[in-house]
Tab-separated table of C-alpha atoms and ligand atoms in Angstrom:
chain	number	residue	atom	x	y	z
Q	1	MET	CA	-5.895	28.183	15.161
Q	2	ALA	CA	-8.249	25.231	14.712
Q	3	PRO	CA	-11.249	26.028	12.469
Q	4	THR	CA	-14.498	26.546	14.348
Q	5	THR	CA	-17.472	24.431	13.350
Q	6	ASP	CA	-19.822	27.377	12.821
Q	7	LYS	CA	-17.594	28.936	10.169
Q	8	LEU	CA	-19.022	28.797	6.656
Q	9	THR	CA	-17.218	26.164	4.645
Q	10	TYR	CA	-17.654	24.543	1.269
Q	11	ALA	CA	-19.101	21.484	3.006
Q	12	ASN	CA	-21.640	23.138	5.253
Q	13	TYR	CA	-22.759	25.733	2.671
Q	14	LEU	CA	-23.504	22.975	0.156
Q	15	HIS	CA	-24.678	20.369	2.698
Q	16	ILE	CA	-22.214	17.899	1.254
Q	17	ASP	CA	-22.698	15.451	4.127
Q	18	GLN	CA	-26.403	15.246	3.399
Q	19	LEU	CA	-25.855	15.121	-0.335
Q	20	LEU	CA	-23.453	12.193	-0.106
Q	21	SER	CA	-25.659	10.283	2.287
Q	22	ILE	CA	-28.671	9.940	-0.006
Q	23	GLN	CA	-27.363	7.319	-2.435
Q	24	GLU	CA	-28.861	4.164	-0.988
Q	25	PRO	CA	-28.605	1.062	-3.180
Q	26	ARG	CA	-31.398	-1.436	-2.556
Q	27	SER	CA	-29.426	-4.435	-3.804
Q	28	ASN	CA	-27.835	-6.493	-1.055
Q	29	PRO	CA	-24.929	-6.967	-1.361
Q	30	PRO	CA	-24.848	-3.702	-3.356
Q	31	GLU	CA	-24.485	-4.129	-7.118
Q	32	HIS	CA	-21.717	-1.875	-8.402
Q	33	ASP	CA	-23.797	-0.104	-11.093
Q	34	GLU	CA	-26.733	0.715	-8.841
Q	35	THR	CA	-24.745	3.648	-7.474
Q	36	LEU	CA	-24.383	5.061	-10.983
Q	37	PHE	CA	-28.080	4.497	-11.614
Q	38	ILE	CA	-29.019	6.433	-8.478
Q	39	ILE	CA	-26.552	9.264	-8.953
Q	40	ILE	CA	-27.494	9.878	-12.562
Q	41	HIS	CA	-31.185	10.115	-11.706
Q	42	GLN	CA	-30.446	12.442	-8.825
Q	43	ALA	CA	-28.289	14.608	-11.103
Q	44	TYR	CA	-31.153	14.776	-13.628
Q	45	GLU	CA	-33.575	15.846	-10.928
Q	46	LEU	CA	-31.221	18.635	-9.839
Q	47	TRP	CA	-30.966	19.898	-13.398
Q	48	PHE	CA	-34.758	19.660	-13.814
Q	49	LYS	CA	-35.036	21.833	-10.726
Q	50	GLN	CA	-32.644	24.373	-12.204
Q	51	ILE	CA	-34.467	24.449	-15.554
Q	52	LEU	CA	-37.788	25.065	-13.816
Q	53	HIS	CA	-36.170	27.826	-11.775
Q	54	GLU	CA	-34.924	29.436	-14.993
Q	55	LEU	CA	-38.183	29.023	-16.885
Q	56	ASP	CA	-40.108	30.704	-14.082
Q	57	LEU	CA	-37.851	33.727	-14.359
Q	58	ALA	CA	-38.119	33.651	-18.159
Q	59	GLY	CA	-41.891	34.006	-17.715
Q	60	VAL	CA	-41.449	37.061	-15.483
Q	61	LYS	CA	-39.033	38.619	-17.972
Q	62	PHE	CA	-41.389	37.957	-20.884
Q	63	ARG	CA	-44.197	39.698	-19.047
Q	64	GLU	CA	-41.891	42.618	-18.181
Q	65	GLY	CA	-40.977	42.953	-21.853
Q	66	ASP	CA	-37.306	42.279	-21.095
Q	67	LEU	CA	-36.214	40.502	-24.266
Q	68	TRP	CA	-32.514	40.339	-23.373
Q	69	GLY	CA	-33.377	38.977	-19.935
Q	70	VAL	CA	-35.382	36.189	-21.573
Q	71	TYR	CA	-32.651	35.583	-24.084
Q	72	HIS	CA	-29.997	35.195	-21.405
Q	73	ILE	CA	-32.098	32.701	-19.442
Q	74	LEU	CA	-33.161	30.594	-22.406
Q	75	LYS	CA	-29.557	30.326	-23.547
Q	76	ARG	CA	-28.749	28.798	-20.175
Q	77	VAL	CA	-31.686	26.386	-20.425
Q	78	ARG	CA	-30.468	25.313	-23.845
Q	79	MET	CA	-27.008	24.551	-22.415
Q	80	ILE	CA	-28.448	22.558	-19.514
Q	81	LEU	CA	-30.497	20.496	-21.948
Q	82	LYS	CA	-27.349	19.716	-23.915
Q	83	THR	CA	-25.772	18.471	-20.694
Q	84	LEU	CA	-28.834	16.318	-19.975
Q	85	VAL	CA	-28.619	14.750	-23.408
Q	86	GLY	CA	-24.866	14.165	-23.007
Q	87	GLN	CA	-25.325	12.391	-19.679
Q	88	VAL	CA	-27.171	9.561	-21.402
Q	89	ASP	CA	-23.765	8.408	-22.695
Q	90	ILE	CA	-22.679	7.673	-19.132
Q	91	LEU	CA	-25.635	5.418	-18.356
Q	92	GLU	CA	-25.207	3.638	-21.688
Q	93	THR	CA	-21.980	2.161	-20.289
Q	94	MET	CA	-24.246	-0.013	-18.111
Q	95	THR	CA	-24.946	-3.354	-19.791
Q	96	PRO	CA	-28.313	-5.175	-19.731
Q	97	GLU	CA	-26.708	-7.890	-17.559
Q	98	SER	CA	-25.616	-5.310	-15.058
Q	99	PHE	CA	-29.014	-3.557	-14.958
Q	100	VAL	CA	-30.887	-6.821	-14.527
Q	101	SER	CA	-28.775	-7.568	-11.436
Q	102	PHE	CA	-30.676	-4.905	-9.479
Q	103	ARG	CA	-33.714	-4.043	-11.638
Q	104	ASP	CA	-36.120	-6.161	-9.563
Q	105	ARG	CA	-35.275	-4.023	-6.571
Q	106	LEU	CA	-36.810	-0.992	-8.260
Q	107	ASP	CA	-40.293	-2.552	-7.896
Q	108	THR	CA	-42.675	-0.160	-9.643
Q	109	ALA	CA	-40.426	2.907	-9.345
Q	110	SER	CA	-39.827	4.535	-12.735
Q	111	GLY	CA	-38.760	7.828	-14.322
Q	112	PHE	CA	-42.389	7.836	-15.419
Q	113	GLN	CA	-43.091	9.154	-11.921
Q	114	SER	CA	-40.629	12.052	-12.145
Q	115	MET	CA	-42.834	14.920	-11.030
Q	116	GLN	CA	-40.324	17.535	-12.044
Q	117	PHE	CA	-40.237	16.114	-15.573
Q	118	ARG	CA	-44.031	16.531	-15.659
Q	119	GLU	CA	-43.648	20.047	-14.315
Q	120	LEU	CA	-41.179	20.760	-17.072
Q	121	GLU	CA	-43.534	19.417	-19.732
Q	122	PHE	CA	-46.405	21.446	-18.290
Q	123	ARG	CA	-44.321	24.612	-18.080
Q	124	LEU	CA	-43.270	24.213	-21.689
Q	125	GLY	CA	-46.840	23.623	-22.856
Q	126	LEU	CA	-47.258	19.847	-23.041
Q	127	LYS	CA	-50.263	19.576	-20.779
Q	128	ARG	CA	-51.474	16.020	-20.362
Q	129	GLU	CA	-53.486	15.763	-17.173
Q	130	GLU	CA	-53.784	12.002	-17.636
Q	131	VAL	CA	-50.108	11.492	-16.735
Q	132	LEU	CA	-51.008	12.447	-13.166
Q	133	LYS	CA	-53.511	9.587	-12.963
Q	134	TYR	CA	-50.579	7.236	-12.539
Q	135	MET	CA	-49.268	9.200	-9.578
Q	136	PRO	CA	-51.064	8.318	-6.356
Q	137	GLU	CA	-52.393	11.220	-4.267
Q	138	GLY	CA	-49.813	12.216	-1.713
Q	139	MET	CA	-46.854	11.267	-3.896
Q	140	ALA	CA	-44.009	13.732	-3.350
Q	141	GLY	CA	-44.142	16.578	-5.854
Q	142	ARG	CA	-47.640	15.765	-7.104
Q	143	ASP	CA	-49.142	19.003	-5.792
Q	144	ALA	CA	-46.411	21.067	-7.442
Q	145	ALA	CA	-47.110	19.333	-10.766
Q	146	LEU	CA	-50.856	19.870	-10.366
Q	147	LYS	CA	-50.256	23.545	-9.615
Q	148	ARG	CA	-48.230	23.906	-12.791
Q	149	LEU	CA	-50.926	22.197	-14.813
Q	150	ASN	CA	-53.166	25.126	-13.910
Q	151	GLU	CA	-50.597	27.819	-14.660
Q	152	PRO	CA	-49.735	29.533	-17.960
Q	153	THR	CA	-47.006	27.985	-20.082
Q	154	LEU	CA	-43.930	29.638	-21.537
Q	155	THR	CA	-45.837	29.989	-24.809
Q	156	ASP	CA	-48.576	31.925	-22.998
Q	157	ASP	CA	-45.865	34.210	-21.621
Q	158	LEU	CA	-44.512	34.659	-25.155
Q	159	HIS	CA	-47.980	35.588	-26.435
Q	160	VAL	CA	-48.328	38.300	-23.781
Q	161	PHE	CA	-44.844	39.579	-24.630
Q	162	LEU	CA	-45.673	39.758	-28.357
Q	163	LYS	CA	-49.023	41.395	-27.710
Q	164	ASN	CA	-47.299	44.061	-25.601
Q	165	ARG	CA	-44.953	44.720	-28.513
Q	166	GLY	CA	-47.931	45.362	-30.758
Q	167	ALA	CA	-48.495	41.920	-32.265
Q	168	ASP	CA	-51.979	40.897	-33.255
Q	169	ILE	CA	-52.509	37.921	-30.969
Q	170	PRO	CA	-56.182	36.793	-30.946
Q	171	ASP	CA	-58.109	37.124	-27.685
Q	172	GLU	CA	-59.037	33.454	-27.766
Q	173	VAL	CA	-55.318	32.669	-27.657
Q	174	LEU	CA	-54.589	35.140	-24.866
Q	175	ASN	CA	-57.537	33.873	-22.815
Q	176	ARG	CA	-57.197	30.181	-23.626
Q	177	ASP	CA	-57.703	27.496	-20.979
Q	178	VAL	CA	-54.133	27.139	-19.700
Q	179	LYS	CA	-54.877	23.593	-18.518
Q	180	GLU	CA	-54.988	22.505	-22.155
Q	181	LYS	CA	-52.015	21.710	-24.342
Q	182	VAL	CA	-50.935	24.685	-26.471
Q	183	ALA	CA	-52.595	24.176	-29.868
Q	184	PRO	CA	-51.257	25.501	-33.191
Q	185	ASN	CA	-52.914	28.731	-34.297
Q	186	GLU	CA	-52.693	30.241	-37.782
Q	187	ALA	CA	-53.120	33.849	-36.687
Q	188	VAL	CA	-50.218	33.455	-34.254
Q	189	GLN	CA	-48.162	31.817	-36.992
Q	190	ASP	CA	-48.744	34.836	-39.265
Q	191	GLN	CA	-47.388	37.088	-36.537
Q	192	LEU	CA	-44.387	34.853	-35.932
Q	193	VAL	CA	-43.525	34.984	-39.642
Q	194	GLU	CA	-43.913	38.739	-39.705
Q	195	TYR	CA	-41.669	39.279	-36.688
Q	196	SER	CA	-39.127	36.734	-37.903
Q	197	VAL	CA	-38.736	38.672	-41.133
Q	198	ASN	CA	-38.829	42.183	-39.718
Q	199	SER	CA	-37.171	41.852	-36.329
Q	200	PRO	CA	-33.794	40.087	-36.173
Q	201	GLU	CA	-33.900	40.134	-32.364
Q	202	LEU	CA	-37.188	38.255	-32.310
Q	203	ALA	CA	-36.043	35.917	-35.071
Q	204	ASN	CA	-33.145	35.008	-32.767
Q	205	LEU	CA	-35.479	34.465	-29.838
Q	206	PHE	CA	-37.627	32.092	-31.896
Q	207	GLU	CA	-34.530	30.134	-32.956
Q	208	LEU	CA	-33.490	29.821	-29.339
Q	209	MET	CA	-36.918	28.535	-28.359
Q	210	LEU	CA	-36.715	26.039	-31.194
Q	211	ASP	CA	-33.324	24.884	-29.861
Q	212	ILE	CA	-34.958	24.178	-26.510
Q	213	ASP	CA	-37.815	22.310	-28.146
Q	214	GLU	CA	-35.381	20.245	-30.177
Q	215	GLY	CA	-33.224	19.678	-27.079
Q	216	LEU	CA	-36.100	18.066	-25.237
Q	217	GLN	CA	-36.938	15.932	-28.268
Q	218	GLU	CA	-33.302	14.918	-28.485
Q	219	TRP	CA	-33.358	13.825	-24.845
Q	220	ARG	CA	-36.455	11.709	-25.526
Q	221	TYR	CA	-34.748	10.045	-28.466
Q	222	ARG	CA	-31.566	9.314	-26.491
Q	223	HIS	CA	-33.631	8.012	-23.558
Q	224	VAL	CA	-35.678	5.638	-25.699
Q	225	GLN	CA	-32.509	4.266	-27.300
Q	226	LEU	CA	-30.957	3.881	-23.855
Q	227	VAL	CA	-34.046	1.954	-22.782
Q	228	ARG	CA	-34.015	-0.165	-25.956
Q	229	ARG	CA	-30.395	-1.196	-25.452
Q	230	THR	CA	-30.800	-1.815	-21.725
Q	231	ILE	CA	-34.140	-3.677	-21.496
Q	232	GLY	CA	-35.072	-4.425	-25.142
Q	233	ASN	CA	-38.754	-5.303	-25.408
Q	234	LYS	CA	-39.408	-5.783	-21.697
Q	235	HIS	CA	-42.166	-3.783	-20.047
Q	236	GLY	CA	-41.219	-0.760	-17.926
Q	237	THR	CA	-41.111	-0.869	-14.151
Q	238	GLY	CA	-43.699	1.939	-14.260
Q	239	GLY	CA	-46.139	-0.449	-15.970
Q	240	SER	CA	-46.011	0.867	-19.551
Q	241	PRO	CA	-45.116	-1.348	-22.547
Q	242	GLY	CA	-41.661	0.311	-22.387
Q	243	VAL	CA	-40.070	1.198	-25.736
Q	244	PRO	CA	-43.370	1.312	-27.728
Q	245	TYR	CA	-44.777	3.766	-25.179
Q	246	LEU	CA	-41.690	5.960	-25.280
Q	247	GLU	CA	-41.636	5.918	-29.082
Q	248	ARG	CA	-45.066	7.496	-29.068
Q	249	THR	CA	-43.688	10.503	-27.186
Q	250	LEU	CA	-41.059	11.252	-29.848
Q	251	PHE	CA	-41.284	14.211	-32.224
Q	252	GLU	CA	-43.923	16.021	-30.219
Q	253	PRO	CA	-43.085	19.724	-30.289
Q	254	VAL	CA	-43.570	22.031	-27.326
Q	255	PHE	CA	-43.793	25.106	-29.559
Q	256	PRO	CA	-45.896	23.823	-32.496
Q	257	ASP	CA	-46.364	27.266	-34.068
Q	258	LEU	CA	-42.622	27.806	-34.340
Q	259	TRP	CA	-42.307	24.560	-36.305
Q	260	ALA	CA	-45.378	25.210	-38.443
Q	261	ILE	CA	-43.887	28.314	-40.082
Q	262	ARG	CA	-40.573	26.869	-41.269
Q	263	HIS	CA	-41.704	26.540	-44.907
Q	264	ARG	CA	-42.870	30.135	-45.124
Q	265	PHE	CA	-39.539	31.818	-45.763
B	301	LIG	C1	-31.332	2.002	-17.538
B	301	LIG	C2	-31.873	3.190	-17.545
B	301	LIG	C3	-33.316	3.469	-17.792
B	301	LIG	C4	-34.312	2.625	-18.157
B	301	LIG	C5	-34.243	1.121	-18.440
B	301	LIG	C6	-35.517	3.404	-18.242
B	301	LIG	C7	-36.746	2.904	-18.611
B	301	LIG	C8	-37.890	3.651	-18.758
B	301	LIG	C9	-39.158	3.120	-19.212
B	301	LIG	C10	-39.415	1.688	-19.623
B	301	LIG	C11	-40.044	4.153	-19.199
B	301	LIG	C12	-41.531	4.078	-19.574
B	301	LIG	C13	-42.379	4.079	-18.336
B	301	LIG	C14	-42.328	2.771	-17.571
B	301	LIG	O1	-43.112	1.878	-17.871
B	301	LIG	O2	-41.505	2.642	-16.642
B	301	LIG	C15	-39.337	5.341	-18.756
B	301	LIG	C16	-39.887	6.585	-18.631
B	301	LIG	C17	-39.206	7.675	-18.208
B	301	LIG	N1	-37.903	7.733	-17.800
B	301	LIG	FE1	-36.542	6.258	-17.914
B	301	LIG	N2	-35.224	4.717	-17.951
B	301	LIG	C18	-33.896	4.799	-17.655
B	301	LIG	C19	-33.200	5.924	-17.295
B	301	LIG	C20	-33.771	7.159	-17.083
B	301	LIG	C21	-33.070	8.334	-16.634
B	301	LIG	C22	-31.573	8.438	-16.329
B	301	LIG	C23	-33.972	9.311	-16.533
B	301	LIG	C24	-33.662	10.686	-16.069
B	301	LIG	C25	-34.464	11.360	-15.286
B	301	LIG	C26	-35.254	8.795	-16.911
B	301	LIG	C27	-36.435	9.484	-16.943
B	301	LIG	C28	-37.617	9.004	-17.442
B	301	LIG	C29	-38.796	9.836	-17.629
B	301	LIG	C30	-38.911	11.325	-17.335
B	301	LIG	C31	-39.786	9.003	-18.130
B	301	LIG	C32	-41.202	9.423	-18.529
B	301	LIG	C33	-41.211	9.738	-20.020
B	301	LIG	C34	-42.592	10.076	-20.576
B	301	LIG	O3	-43.615	9.664	-20.009
B	301	LIG	O4	-42.632	10.778	-21.600
B	301	LIG	N3	-35.085	7.464	-17.256
B	301	LIG	N4	-38.029	4.993	-18.496
């Protein structure tokens, strides 16, 4: 019997037709590597979406006091980040000559305008409202990023979790302005040391969070090197000085307190 069109299939469940129709090179005739350039960015955006999805649930689990739930989710986030870092290798097979053959067609479009990347930074605690100044009102995803700017970060969720387990987290930390970047706090650091020493399960959680922090930093390093080898000292299409701008974003932790205690053991 011939298959009916309304039957659920791999293709219609996953909207494969739609998915494969959204790679539209702007070069004419199409430059071979522009397809790779588009697909890799689209793949990153899908993984950003998945990470945000996971981090939202991690927040719920933290607030429910479900340590193993959080642990399970953050392990997945760590693995996705490793994949994101690994994907840089693929784009590094594109030479500067090849990129320059279609770069002009990007106009002012740039990863700088990735709203989900900003959402990710905000969710993890790197709140920099000024990055939104470069995104015109009405730009797709801007409202979602703005919403996240005003929401608690994963670190805020951790603080609530620790407080509910009896930790002495200061009120000014629990009631901080969530629009601000998470700042290091000595009283919190004391608690993190205490729990690291006395609770192996929490020590493991902190290590996992540090893996995620380091994963994001690793991505930034790989991205800046990718940019350096592909455009050298040219300015970015997003209008920044390019490599010097990206270098300034390196080594910035998302969980500063977890780094600040490393010498205390
Ligand atoms: C040939 C490949 C690439 C080049 C030459 C490149 C270049 C740049 C440059 C120059 C910037 C600084 C902003 C600007 O002035 O445009 C930037 C930022 C950015 N790019 Fe890329 N990029 C490449 C690939 C990617 C990929 C695959 C992603 C994955 C999503 C990505 C995501 C980002 C993000 C999120 C930023 C903002 C970083 C921040 O502000 O901290 N880029 N890129």
